[in-house]
C-alpha angles and dihedrals in degrees: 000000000000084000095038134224083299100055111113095163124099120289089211091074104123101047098057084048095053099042081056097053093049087051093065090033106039132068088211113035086183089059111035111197086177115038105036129178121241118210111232100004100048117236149343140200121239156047122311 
């Protein structure tokens, strides 16, 4: 429903968009210490 009825992109957007981002931030991408996921509500920014 967030893209609505007319939304034919990917629905993984985000998360492409946010494994590229810890890719450039983090020293290990494998193990984030600054953009962490957060089951059942999606990321955050900061240190654990």
């Amino acid at each position: 429903s967030v893209w609505e009825h007319g939304y034919f992109g990917d629905s993984r957007l985000v998360d492409a968009c946010v494994q590229r981002l810890r890719a450039k931030i983090e020293d290990d991408s494998a193990a984030p210490l600054y953009v962490q996921t957060v089951r059942g509500f999606g990321y955050r920014f900061g240190p654990i």
